[in-house]
Tab-separated table of C-alpha atoms and ligand atoms in Angstrom:
chain	number	residue	atom	x	y	z
A	1	MET	CA	-6.837	10.087	-12.096
A	2	ALA	CA	-6.360	7.711	-9.173
A	3	VAL	CA	-9.427	5.767	-10.290
A	4	ILE	CA	-8.230	5.495	-13.883
A	5	ALA	CA	-4.718	4.617	-12.649
A	6	ALA	CA	-6.069	1.767	-10.534
A	7	PHE	CA	-8.293	0.445	-13.363
A	8	ALA	CA	-5.482	0.889	-15.874
A	9	GLY	CA	-3.138	-0.820	-13.414
A	10	SER	CA	-5.380	-3.846	-13.511
A	11	ALA	CA	-5.828	-3.695	-17.267
A	12	ILE	CA	-2.224	-3.063	-18.295
A	13	GLY	CA	-0.205	-6.125	-17.536
A	14	LEU	CA	1.282	-9.289	-18.911
A	15	GLY	CA	-1.716	-9.373	-21.222
A	16	ASN	CA	-0.294	-6.378	-23.051
A	17	ILE	CA	3.418	-7.162	-22.999
A	18	TRP	CA	3.538	-10.935	-23.004
A	19	ARG	CA	0.224	-12.193	-24.431
A	20	PHE	CA	-0.689	-9.539	-27.014
A	21	PRO	CA	2.576	-9.695	-29.028
A	22	TYR	CA	2.547	-13.483	-29.344
A	23	LEU	CA	-1.142	-13.570	-30.284
A	24	VAL	CA	-0.455	-10.924	-32.927
A	25	GLY	CA	2.438	-13.108	-34.076
A	26	GLU	CA	0.255	-16.217	-34.299
A	27	ASN	CA	-2.724	-14.544	-35.946
A	28	GLY	CA	-1.454	-12.566	-38.899
A	29	GLY	CA	-0.280	-9.257	-37.430
A	30	ALA	CA	-2.335	-6.195	-38.310
A	31	ALA	CA	-5.464	-8.199	-39.150
A	32	PHE	CA	-5.616	-9.454	-35.569
A	33	ILE	CA	-4.995	-5.949	-34.226
A	34	LEU	CA	-7.921	-4.494	-36.188
A	35	ILE	CA	-10.307	-7.175	-34.950
A	36	TYR	CA	-9.004	-6.694	-31.421
A	37	ILE	CA	-9.556	-2.919	-31.500
A	38	ALA	CA	-13.080	-3.350	-32.888
A	39	PHE	CA	-13.979	-5.877	-30.158
A	40	THR	CA	-12.574	-3.631	-27.467
A	41	LEU	CA	-14.679	-0.672	-28.541
A	42	ILE	CA	-17.911	-2.454	-29.423
A	43	LEU	CA	-18.016	-5.307	-26.901
A	44	SER	CA	-15.487	-4.836	-24.119
A	45	LEU	CA	-16.094	-1.180	-23.336
A	46	PRO	CA	-19.858	-1.666	-22.781
A	47	ILE	CA	-19.096	-4.715	-20.613
A	48	PHE	CA	-16.648	-2.625	-18.621
A	49	LEU	CA	-19.401	-0.056	-18.075
A	50	ALA	CA	-21.851	-2.800	-17.107
A	51	GLU	CA	-19.467	-4.121	-14.473
A	52	SER	CA	-18.624	-0.700	-13.104
A	53	VAL	CA	-22.324	0.125	-12.743
A	54	ILE	CA	-22.959	-3.181	-10.932
A	55	GLY	CA	-20.013	-2.516	-8.609
A	56	ARG	CA	-20.651	1.098	-7.761
A	57	SER	CA	-24.394	0.783	-7.297
A	58	SER	CA	-23.891	-2.086	-4.846
A	59	GLN	CA	-20.881	-0.671	-2.967
A	60	ALA	CA	-20.085	-4.273	-2.096
A	61	ASN	CA	-17.772	-7.148	-3.008
A	62	CYS	CA	-18.591	-8.935	-6.204
A	63	ARG	CA	-20.445	-11.915	-4.682
A	64	ALA	CA	-22.799	-9.577	-2.838
A	65	ALA	CA	-23.103	-7.178	-5.799
A	66	VAL	CA	-24.328	-9.974	-8.062
A	67	GLY	CA	-26.523	-11.296	-5.237
A	68	PHE	CA	-28.409	-7.977	-5.034
A	69	LEU	CA	-29.450	-8.359	-8.655
A	70	VAL	CA	-30.095	-12.104	-8.679
A	71	PRO	CA	-31.192	-13.282	-5.245
A	72	GLY	CA	-31.018	-16.942	-4.300
A	73	ARG	CA	-28.819	-19.836	-5.360
A	74	VAL	CA	-28.261	-18.738	-8.931
A	75	GLY	CA	-27.013	-15.306	-7.916
A	76	GLN	CA	-24.801	-16.954	-5.333
A	77	MET	CA	-23.267	-19.194	-7.987
A	78	PHE	CA	-22.700	-16.358	-10.463
A	79	GLY	CA	-21.100	-14.231	-7.775
A	80	LEU	CA	-18.839	-17.018	-6.573
A	81	LEU	CA	-17.795	-17.753	-10.139
A	82	MET	CA	-16.562	-14.182	-10.406
A	83	VAL	CA	-14.642	-14.549	-7.167
A	84	PHE	CA	-13.135	-17.835	-8.304
A	85	THR	CA	-11.963	-16.713	-11.766
A	86	PRO	CA	-9.413	-14.089	-10.658
A	87	LEU	CA	-7.966	-16.496	-8.089
A	88	TRP	CA	-7.617	-19.112	-10.809
A	89	VAL	CA	-5.933	-16.511	-13.028
A	90	VAL	CA	-3.566	-15.125	-10.414
A	91	SER	CA	-2.211	-18.615	-9.746
A	92	TYR	CA	-0.682	-19.046	-13.200
A	93	TYR	CA	-0.291	-15.305	-13.840
A	94	SER	CA	2.163	-15.080	-10.967
A	95	VAL	CA	4.194	-17.902	-12.511
A	96	VAL	CA	4.877	-15.598	-15.463
A	97	GLY	CA	5.383	-12.716	-13.009
A	98	GLY	CA	8.040	-14.919	-11.403
A	99	TRP	CA	9.786	-15.407	-14.760
A	100	SER	CA	9.976	-11.625	-15.083
A	101	ILE	CA	11.769	-11.392	-11.721
A	102	ASP	CA	14.254	-14.054	-12.749
A	103	TYR	CA	14.938	-12.292	-16.049
A	104	LEU	CA	15.238	-8.950	-14.274
A	105	VAL	CA	17.852	-10.441	-11.956
A	106	GLN	CA	19.708	-11.906	-14.932
A	107	ALA	CA	19.596	-8.532	-16.716
A	108	CYS	CA	20.993	-6.778	-13.628
A	109	CYS	CA	23.765	-9.390	-13.392
A	110	LEU	CA	24.585	-8.599	-17.050
A	111	ASP	CA	23.999	-12.251	-18.016
A	112	PHE	CA	22.431	-11.349	-21.364
A	113	VAL	CA	25.000	-8.839	-22.502
A	114	HIS	CA	27.916	-11.082	-21.530
A	115	ALA	CA	26.623	-14.196	-23.270
A	116	THR	CA	26.833	-14.785	-27.016
A	117	PRO	CA	23.508	-15.271	-28.810
A	118	ASP	CA	24.387	-18.956	-29.314
A	119	GLN	CA	24.904	-19.492	-25.607
A	120	LEU	CA	21.477	-18.041	-24.949
A	121	ALA	CA	19.657	-20.291	-27.423
A	122	GLY	CA	17.173	-22.492	-25.571
A	123	GLY	CA	17.785	-20.580	-22.325
A	124	PHE	CA	14.116	-20.362	-21.490
A	125	GLU	CA	13.617	-24.124	-21.817
A	126	ARG	CA	16.627	-24.696	-19.567
A	127	PHE	CA	15.290	-22.229	-16.987
A	128	ILE	CA	11.824	-23.651	-16.960
A	129	ALA	CA	12.936	-27.279	-16.848
A	130	ARG	CA	14.817	-26.677	-13.562
A	131	PRO	CA	11.697	-26.825	-11.455
A	132	TRP	CA	12.761	-25.108	-8.250
A	133	LEU	CA	13.932	-21.757	-9.475
A	134	PRO	CA	10.693	-20.836	-11.331
A	135	ILE	CA	8.690	-22.002	-8.313
A	136	LEU	CA	10.780	-19.877	-5.980
A	137	PHE	CA	10.308	-16.787	-8.155
A	138	HIS	CA	6.596	-17.520	-8.521
A	139	LEU	CA	6.266	-17.547	-4.727
A	140	VAL	CA	8.365	-14.367	-4.408
A	141	PHE	CA	6.074	-12.656	-6.916
A	142	MET	CA	2.964	-13.870	-5.073
A	143	GLY	CA	4.513	-12.666	-1.809
A	144	ILE	CA	5.060	-9.139	-3.163
A	145	THR	CA	1.482	-9.070	-4.498
A	146	VAL	CA	0.104	-10.163	-1.159
A	147	ALA	CA	2.189	-7.533	0.654
A	148	VAL	CA	0.766	-4.665	-1.448
A	149	VAL	CA	-2.816	-5.926	-1.103
A	150	ALA	CA	-2.390	-6.358	2.656
A	151	PHE	CA	-1.817	-2.594	2.919
A	152	GLY	CA	-5.360	-2.014	1.672
A	153	VAL	CA	-6.914	-0.142	-1.203
A	154	LYS	CA	-5.876	3.438	-0.498
A	155	ASP	CA	-2.444	2.896	1.028
A	156	GLY	CA	-1.427	-0.093	-1.019
A	157	ILE	CA	-3.164	-0.381	-4.382
A	158	GLU	CA	-3.949	3.252	-5.200
A	159	LYS	CA	-0.557	4.617	-4.203
A	160	PHE	CA	1.301	1.902	-6.045
A	161	CYS	CA	-0.669	2.343	-9.282
A	162	LYS	CA	-0.437	6.137	-9.222
A	163	TRP	CA	3.311	6.135	-9.704
A	164	SER	CA	3.797	2.856	-11.512
A	165	ILE	CA	1.441	3.419	-14.458
A	166	PRO	CA	3.079	6.679	-15.674
A	167	THR	CA	6.487	5.027	-15.149
A	168	LEU	CA	5.399	2.136	-17.318
A	169	PHE	CA	4.411	4.435	-20.172
A	170	VAL	CA	7.803	6.166	-20.065
A	171	LEU	CA	9.580	2.803	-20.084
A	172	ILE	CA	7.605	1.397	-22.982
A	173	VAL	CA	8.110	4.518	-25.135
A	174	PHE	CA	11.863	4.254	-24.565
A	175	LEU	CA	11.728	0.602	-25.572
A	176	VAL	CA	9.767	1.328	-28.761
A	177	VAL	CA	12.416	3.850	-29.805
A	178	TYR	CA	15.143	1.348	-28.974
A	179	SER	CA	13.450	-1.436	-30.889
A	180	LEU	CA	12.837	0.670	-33.981
A	181	THR	CA	16.544	1.502	-34.230
A	182	LEU	CA	17.525	-2.178	-34.508
A	183	PRO	CA	18.662	-3.346	-37.954
A	184	GLY	CA	15.850	-4.966	-39.955
A	185	SER	CA	13.161	-3.827	-37.546
A	186	PHE	CA	11.066	-2.321	-40.368
A	187	LYS	CA	9.806	-5.814	-41.276
A	188	GLY	CA	8.181	-5.954	-37.858
A	189	VAL	CA	6.600	-2.548	-38.376
A	190	GLU	CA	5.233	-3.722	-41.705
A	191	TYR	CA	3.841	-6.829	-40.022
A	192	LEU	CA	2.074	-4.662	-37.455
A	193	LEU	CA	0.611	-2.305	-40.038
A	194	LYS	CA	-0.206	-4.495	-43.053
A	195	PRO	CA	-3.156	-6.808	-42.450
A	196	ASP	CA	-2.834	-10.385	-43.724
A	197	PHE	CA	-6.451	-11.545	-43.764
A	198	SER	CA	-5.502	-14.949	-45.137
A	199	LYS	CA	-4.371	-15.944	-41.632
A	200	VAL	CA	-7.740	-15.001	-40.104
A	201	THR	CA	-9.879	-17.968	-39.007
A	202	ALA	CA	-12.766	-18.407	-36.543
A	203	HIS	CA	-10.094	-18.971	-33.958
A	204	THR	CA	-8.603	-15.546	-34.621
A	205	PHE	CA	-11.888	-13.972	-33.566
A	206	ILE	CA	-12.168	-15.942	-30.357
A	207	ASP	CA	-8.498	-15.237	-29.592
A	208	ALA	CA	-9.080	-11.518	-30.160
A	209	LEU	CA	-12.179	-11.528	-27.980
A	210	GLY	CA	-10.465	-13.528	-25.225
A	211	GLN	CA	-7.490	-11.170	-25.336
A	212	SER	CA	-9.715	-8.115	-25.194
A	213	PHE	CA	-11.515	-9.489	-22.107
A	214	PHE	CA	-8.263	-10.603	-20.542
A	215	SER	CA	-6.625	-7.267	-21.109
A	216	LEU	CA	-9.475	-5.215	-19.656
A	217	SER	CA	-9.814	-7.732	-16.785
A	218	LEU	CA	-13.472	-8.369	-17.670
A	219	GLY	CA	-15.723	-11.095	-16.351
A	220	THR	CA	-13.492	-11.589	-13.335
A	221	GLY	CA	-15.161	-9.472	-10.678
A	222	ILE	CA	-12.271	-7.010	-10.719
A	223	VAL	CA	-14.085	-4.107	-12.330
A	224	ILE	CA	-17.047	-4.792	-10.037
A	225	THR	CA	-14.838	-4.854	-6.930
A	226	TYR	CA	-12.773	-1.767	-7.842
A	227	SER	CA	-15.917	0.143	-8.808
A	228	SER	CA	-17.432	-0.540	-5.421
A	229	TYR	CA	-14.695	1.738	-4.039
A	230	VAL	CA	-15.381	4.530	-6.580
A	231	LYS	CA	-17.091	7.643	-5.226
A	232	LYS	CA	-20.591	8.560	-6.340
A	233	ASN	CA	-19.449	11.776	-8.042
A	234	GLU	CA	-16.887	10.097	-10.339
A	235	ASN	CA	-17.745	9.736	-14.015
A	236	LEU	CA	-17.877	6.007	-14.816
A	237	VAL	CA	-17.967	6.539	-18.584
A	238	VAL	CA	-14.810	8.650	-18.475
A	239	ALA	CA	-13.125	6.047	-16.263
A	240	GLY	CA	-14.144	3.284	-18.711
A	241	VAL	CA	-13.033	5.103	-21.841
A	242	GLY	CA	-9.801	6.249	-20.145
A	243	THR	CA	-9.000	2.686	-19.111
A	244	ALA	CA	-9.841	1.136	-22.486
A	245	VAL	CA	-7.845	3.742	-24.412
A	246	SER	CA	-4.770	3.526	-22.190
A	247	ASP	CA	-4.919	-0.262	-22.322
A	248	LEU	CA	-5.175	-0.288	-26.125
A	249	LEU	CA	-2.403	2.247	-26.445
A	250	PHE	CA	-0.149	0.268	-24.173
A	251	ALA	CA	-0.796	-2.970	-26.073
A	252	LEU	CA	0.068	-1.268	-29.365
A	253	LEU	CA	3.221	0.252	-27.880
A	254	ALA	CA	4.206	-3.161	-26.541
A	255	GLY	CA	3.619	-4.608	-30.024
A	256	PHE	CA	5.906	-1.960	-31.514
A	257	ALA	CA	8.504	-2.603	-28.811
A	258	ILE	CA	8.586	-6.363	-29.260
A	259	LEU	CA	7.727	-7.452	-32.807
A	260	PRO	CA	10.243	-5.209	-34.652
A	261	ALA	CA	12.911	-6.612	-32.302
A	262	VAL	CA	11.703	-10.157	-32.997
A	263	PHE	CA	11.980	-9.607	-36.750
A	264	SER	CA	15.334	-7.911	-36.359
A	265	ALA	CA	16.625	-11.053	-34.631
A	266	GLY	CA	15.162	-13.208	-37.415
A	267	ILE	CA	12.942	-15.110	-34.993
A	268	GLU	CA	9.570	-16.684	-35.825
A	269	PRO	CA	6.812	-14.330	-34.505
A	270	GLY	CA	4.357	-17.208	-33.966
A	271	ALA	CA	6.506	-18.805	-31.246
A	272	GLY	CA	3.694	-18.700	-28.653
A	273	PRO	CA	3.784	-17.921	-24.930
A	274	THR	CA	7.553	-18.102	-24.624
A	275	LEU	CA	8.065	-15.466	-27.354
A	276	ILE	CA	9.372	-12.583	-25.273
A	277	PHE	CA	11.366	-14.698	-22.849
A	278	ASP	CA	13.068	-16.501	-25.714
A	279	THR	CA	13.726	-13.582	-27.964
A	280	LEU	CA	14.517	-10.600	-25.776
A	281	PRO	CA	17.720	-11.973	-24.190
A	282	TYR	CA	18.904	-12.970	-27.647
A	283	ILE	CA	18.282	-9.457	-28.916
A	284	PHE	CA	20.060	-7.813	-25.979
A	285	SER	CA	23.036	-10.093	-26.413
A	286	SER	CA	23.373	-9.402	-30.162
A	287	LEU	CA	23.124	-5.671	-29.614
A	288	ALA	CA	25.650	-5.737	-26.785
A	289	GLN	CA	28.365	-6.468	-29.323
A	290	HIS	CA	27.922	-2.919	-30.748
A	291	ALA	CA	26.386	-0.926	-27.902
A	292	PRO	CA	26.902	-2.665	-24.548
A	293	ILE	CA	25.664	0.136	-22.309
A	294	LEU	CA	22.487	0.797	-24.267
A	295	SER	CA	21.790	-2.904	-24.393
A	296	THR	CA	22.307	-3.290	-20.637
A	297	VAL	CA	20.007	-0.374	-19.818
A	298	ALA	CA	17.357	-1.599	-22.251
A	299	SER	CA	17.442	-5.148	-20.891
A	300	ILE	CA	16.992	-3.996	-17.300
A	301	LEU	CA	14.196	-1.579	-18.224
A	302	PHE	CA	12.401	-4.184	-20.293
A	303	PHE	CA	12.132	-6.760	-17.567
A	304	LEU	CA	11.419	-4.074	-14.980
A	305	ALA	CA	8.478	-2.906	-17.125
A	306	ILE	CA	7.166	-6.458	-17.401
A	307	PHE	CA	7.504	-6.960	-13.660
A	308	ILE	CA	5.690	-3.717	-12.715
A	309	ALA	CA	2.925	-4.301	-15.239
A	310	ALA	CA	2.414	-7.823	-13.935
A	311	LEU	CA	2.325	-6.633	-10.352
A	312	THR	CA	-0.354	-3.955	-10.819
A	313	SER	CA	-2.587	-6.599	-12.409
A	314	SER	CA	-1.932	-9.389	-9.950
A	315	ILE	CA	-2.811	-6.996	-7.129
A	316	SER	CA	-6.225	-6.455	-8.669
A	317	LEU	CA	-6.722	-10.189	-9.160
A	318	LEU	CA	-6.043	-10.906	-5.517
A	319	GLU	CA	-8.140	-8.012	-4.236
A	320	VAL	CA	-11.369	-9.651	-5.458
A	321	GLY	CA	-10.843	-12.670	-3.210
A	322	VAL	CA	-9.650	-10.535	-0.305
A	323	ALA	CA	-12.710	-8.262	-0.539
A	324	TYR	CA	-14.965	-11.328	-0.525
A	325	LEU	CA	-13.243	-12.985	2.432
A	326	THR	CA	-13.145	-9.811	4.535
A	327	GLU	CA	-16.655	-8.555	3.749
A	328	GLU	CA	-18.525	-11.861	3.657
A	329	ARG	CA	-16.519	-14.334	5.656
A	330	GLY	CA	-15.321	-12.188	8.538
A	331	PHE	CA	-11.610	-12.572	7.756
A	332	LYS	CA	-9.066	-9.940	8.782
A	333	ARG	CA	-7.353	-8.514	5.707
A	334	GLY	CA	-3.979	-9.986	6.673
A	335	TRP	CA	-5.340	-13.513	7.175
A	336	ALA	CA	-7.314	-13.382	3.949
A	337	CYS	CA	-4.051	-12.541	2.179
A	338	VAL	CA	-2.219	-15.420	3.843
A	339	LEU	CA	-4.928	-17.948	2.954
A	340	LEU	CA	-4.991	-16.881	-0.697
A	341	PHE	CA	-1.198	-16.912	-0.831
A	342	VAL	CA	-1.233	-20.571	0.226
A	343	LEU	CA	-4.032	-21.643	-2.155
A	344	CYS	CA	-2.915	-19.734	-5.232
A	345	GLY	CA	0.742	-20.404	-4.491
A	346	ALA	CA	0.043	-24.146	-4.457
A	347	PHE	CA	-1.967	-24.211	-7.686
A	348	GLY	CA	0.576	-21.917	-9.380
A	349	THR	CA	3.329	-24.320	-8.338
A	350	LEU	CA	1.561	-27.119	-10.203
A	351	CYS	CA	1.204	-24.858	-13.251
A	352	SER	CA	4.899	-24.050	-13.084
A	353	LEU	CA	5.808	-27.734	-12.835
A	354	SER	CA	3.771	-28.391	-15.974
A	355	PHE	CA	6.733	-27.064	-17.977
A	356	GLY	CA	9.050	-29.641	-16.373
A	357	PRO	CA	8.280	-32.764	-14.336
A	358	LEU	CA	4.495	-32.537	-14.843
A	359	SER	CA	4.667	-31.893	-18.573
A	360	GLN	CA	3.062	-35.266	-19.298
A	361	VAL	CA	-0.066	-34.403	-17.299
A	362	LYS	CA	-2.575	-33.210	-19.890
A	363	LEU	CA	-6.133	-31.938	-19.618
A	364	PHE	CA	-7.987	-31.737	-22.932
A	365	GLY	CA	-4.620	-32.108	-24.639
A	366	LEU	CA	-3.108	-29.124	-22.811
A	367	ASN	CA	-0.566	-28.973	-20.041
A	368	LEU	CA	-1.804	-27.532	-16.757
A	369	PHE	CA	-0.522	-24.030	-17.420
A	370	ASP	CA	-2.081	-23.787	-20.896
A	371	PHE	CA	-5.268	-25.374	-19.605
A	372	ALA	CA	-5.514	-22.749	-16.835
A	373	ASP	CA	-4.876	-19.908	-19.296
A	374	SER	CA	-7.277	-21.063	-21.961
A	375	THR	CA	-10.115	-21.936	-19.575
A	376	ALA	CA	-9.691	-18.521	-17.951
A	377	SER	CA	-9.685	-16.335	-21.019
A	378	ASN	CA	-11.813	-18.393	-23.388
A	379	VAL	CA	-14.401	-19.783	-20.958
A	380	LEU	CA	-14.523	-18.234	-17.474
A	381	MET	CA	-14.042	-14.607	-18.504
A	382	VAL	CA	-16.421	-14.931	-21.431
A	383	LEU	CA	-19.045	-16.451	-19.145
A	384	GLY	CA	-18.472	-13.790	-16.483
A	385	SER	CA	-18.766	-11.024	-19.065
A	386	LEU	CA	-21.980	-12.464	-20.424
A	387	ILE	CA	-23.438	-12.578	-16.921
A	388	SER	CA	-22.433	-8.951	-16.237
A	389	VAL	CA	-23.855	-7.649	-19.444
A	390	VAL	CA	-27.172	-9.450	-19.001
A	391	LEU	CA	-27.422	-8.273	-15.390
A	392	ALA	CA	-26.774	-4.621	-16.239
A	393	GLY	CA	-28.718	-4.588	-19.511
A	394	TRP	CA	-31.736	-6.692	-18.615
A	395	VAL	CA	-31.986	-7.352	-14.885
A	396	MET	CA	-31.035	-3.991	-13.422
A	397	PRO	CA	-33.909	-1.502	-13.743
A	398	ARG	CA	-33.309	0.881	-16.613
A	399	LYS	CA	-33.701	3.859	-14.286
A	400	ALA	CA	-31.010	2.592	-11.932
A	401	LEU	CA	-28.625	2.060	-14.856
A	402	PHE	CA	-29.289	5.586	-16.101
A	403	HIS	CA	-28.816	6.963	-12.617
A	404	GLU	CA	-25.382	5.313	-12.171
A	405	LEU	CA	-24.092	6.230	-15.604
A	406	THR	CA	-25.166	9.858	-15.372
A	407	ASN	CA	-24.724	10.413	-11.623
A	408	GLY	CA	-28.422	11.042	-11.182
A	409	GLY	CA	-28.800	12.954	-14.472
A	410	VAL	CA	-26.026	15.446	-13.670
A	411	LEU	CA	-23.669	14.276	-16.414
A	412	ARG	CA	-25.447	15.548	-19.519
A	413	LYS	CA	-23.070	14.056	-22.084
A	414	ASN	CA	-23.498	10.613	-20.569
A	415	ALA	CA	-27.276	11.082	-20.631
A	416	ARG	CA	-27.046	11.728	-24.373
A	417	LEU	CA	-24.920	8.608	-24.837
A	418	PHE	CA	-27.243	6.481	-22.738
A	419	PRO	CA	-29.446	5.080	-25.566
A	420	LEU	CA	-26.320	3.961	-27.433
A	421	ILE	CA	-24.826	2.359	-24.329
A	422	LEU	CA	-28.107	0.607	-23.569
A	423	PHE	CA	-28.342	-0.730	-27.117
A	424	LEU	CA	-24.776	-2.064	-26.964
A	425	LEU	CA	-25.427	-3.607	-23.556
A	426	ARG	CA	-28.760	-5.188	-24.360
A	427	TYR	CA	-28.222	-6.458	-27.872
A	428	VAL	CA	-24.780	-6.066	-29.392
A	429	ALA	CA	-22.637	-7.364	-26.524
A	430	PRO	CA	-24.644	-10.471	-25.540
A	431	ILE	CA	-25.416	-11.498	-29.101
A	432	GLY	CA	-21.830	-10.836	-30.186
A	433	ILE	CA	-20.430	-12.933	-27.350
A	434	LEU	CA	-22.851	-15.797	-27.977
A	435	MET	CA	-22.156	-15.852	-31.694
A	436	LEU	CA	-18.434	-15.966	-31.151
A	437	VAL	CA	-18.668	-18.709	-28.572
A	438	LEU	CA	-20.912	-20.790	-30.810
A	439	SER	CA	-18.661	-20.280	-33.812
A	440	SER	CA	-15.681	-21.533	-31.863
A	441	VAL	CA	-17.532	-24.554	-30.486
A	442	LEU	CA	-19.252	-25.644	-33.707
B	1	PFF	N1	-5.601	-7.379	-17.488
B	1	PFF	C1	-4.387	-7.994	-17.058
B	1	PFF	C2	-3.410	-8.084	-18.181
B	1	PFF	O1	-3.729	-7.715	-19.299
B	1	PFF	O2	-2.327	-8.586	-17.956
B	1	PFF	C3	-4.532	-9.353	-16.548
B	1	PFF	C4	-5.726	-9.648	-15.822
B	1	PFF	C5	-5.977	-8.960	-14.704
B	1	PFF	C6	-6.550	-10.590	-16.309
B	1	PFF	C7	-7.108	-9.224	-14.057
B	1	PFF	C8	-7.668	-10.866	-15.686
B	1	PFF	C9	-7.937	-10.188	-14.578
B	1	PFF	F1	-9.024	-10.472	-13.931
């Protein structure tokens, strides 16, 4: 359970609560969800298994793990790419984590329930345009992440995830019930259940694939790094399926917590990344007029859930870099944490400023924050996943793969599943990824 909790802690995060609902909103509701589920089962789960096999068989940080399979410069580059990606992600991820702290503070100060919905309109833009406060909260969030990671894997990460993941599930179920009782929420339920295929384009597929990779933390060295700590008698297939299922379930619950509330407030579901931060305060304030206590409790729990989910993921993102620096570069754990705090804190600060003073700075037509997010999920993670799947499916000897997945032939069920897993790893996953990438580029 501790293994699944740690993997699920990495998987369940802002991707589920913040990213998934707005992507569903932008891409036609249920149609996007169906494509997303299919990708998770057919492509992402095998990639997860590939990465966990690479990690556990090497018992080393992700640079070294990749280096065992591909010696020389190329292996070095692949490995470093997988160390770089999570550090790139955690920089902007912790900006959003910082927003969740600010909103949690506002919820505790009863700011949402005391304001009228009109006073709250545009609140997110006002918050984000004042540059210092978001930067301060971003650094506070990074600081908390660094503190947990500094305690190490067993005392910090495992302990934290073991209590926080069950707590998160309880919170989100409460919020679904709350959301479904709001007036007019059934339109949101309909949106989540009735597919509108007319909104599906090539971009929907790449968005769904990117989200599936993002949500399961694939192609980032995280699964490799965490798996290197997994004992030889654990069942990797069970850990993979357990993680994928809990991640899917949590994303769906988050969808049912947020979109019915969005519809109830009469807000446009395709509002993009600011969706939950724009709409939730508005919803809490409207409800406060009839049920102030319920609305207060719900607002605090909501932002608490977002904060905890973000933290369990950012911990995993940072751990990849810390494992590399301590195992390969001779750093003490504490110093590795400090160095990464400075680097990621600085880049995250620039991302945060891209909503205010740096909004005119554009790369490929995107502000820095959007550029960081789209390069991470649509390029770096896809590339990392492709590398993992090719390494496990084609480079690693078939016998070694079988040995890891079945614990030396002991796990009979896994042995029976092996031909299917191998087929998915060798053919379906790489070809599927390549086709999707080409279709989005052409
Ligand atoms: N999986 C996390 C989420 O869904 O929020 C985010 C994440 C963690 C993305 C780790 C990438 C990653 F490497």
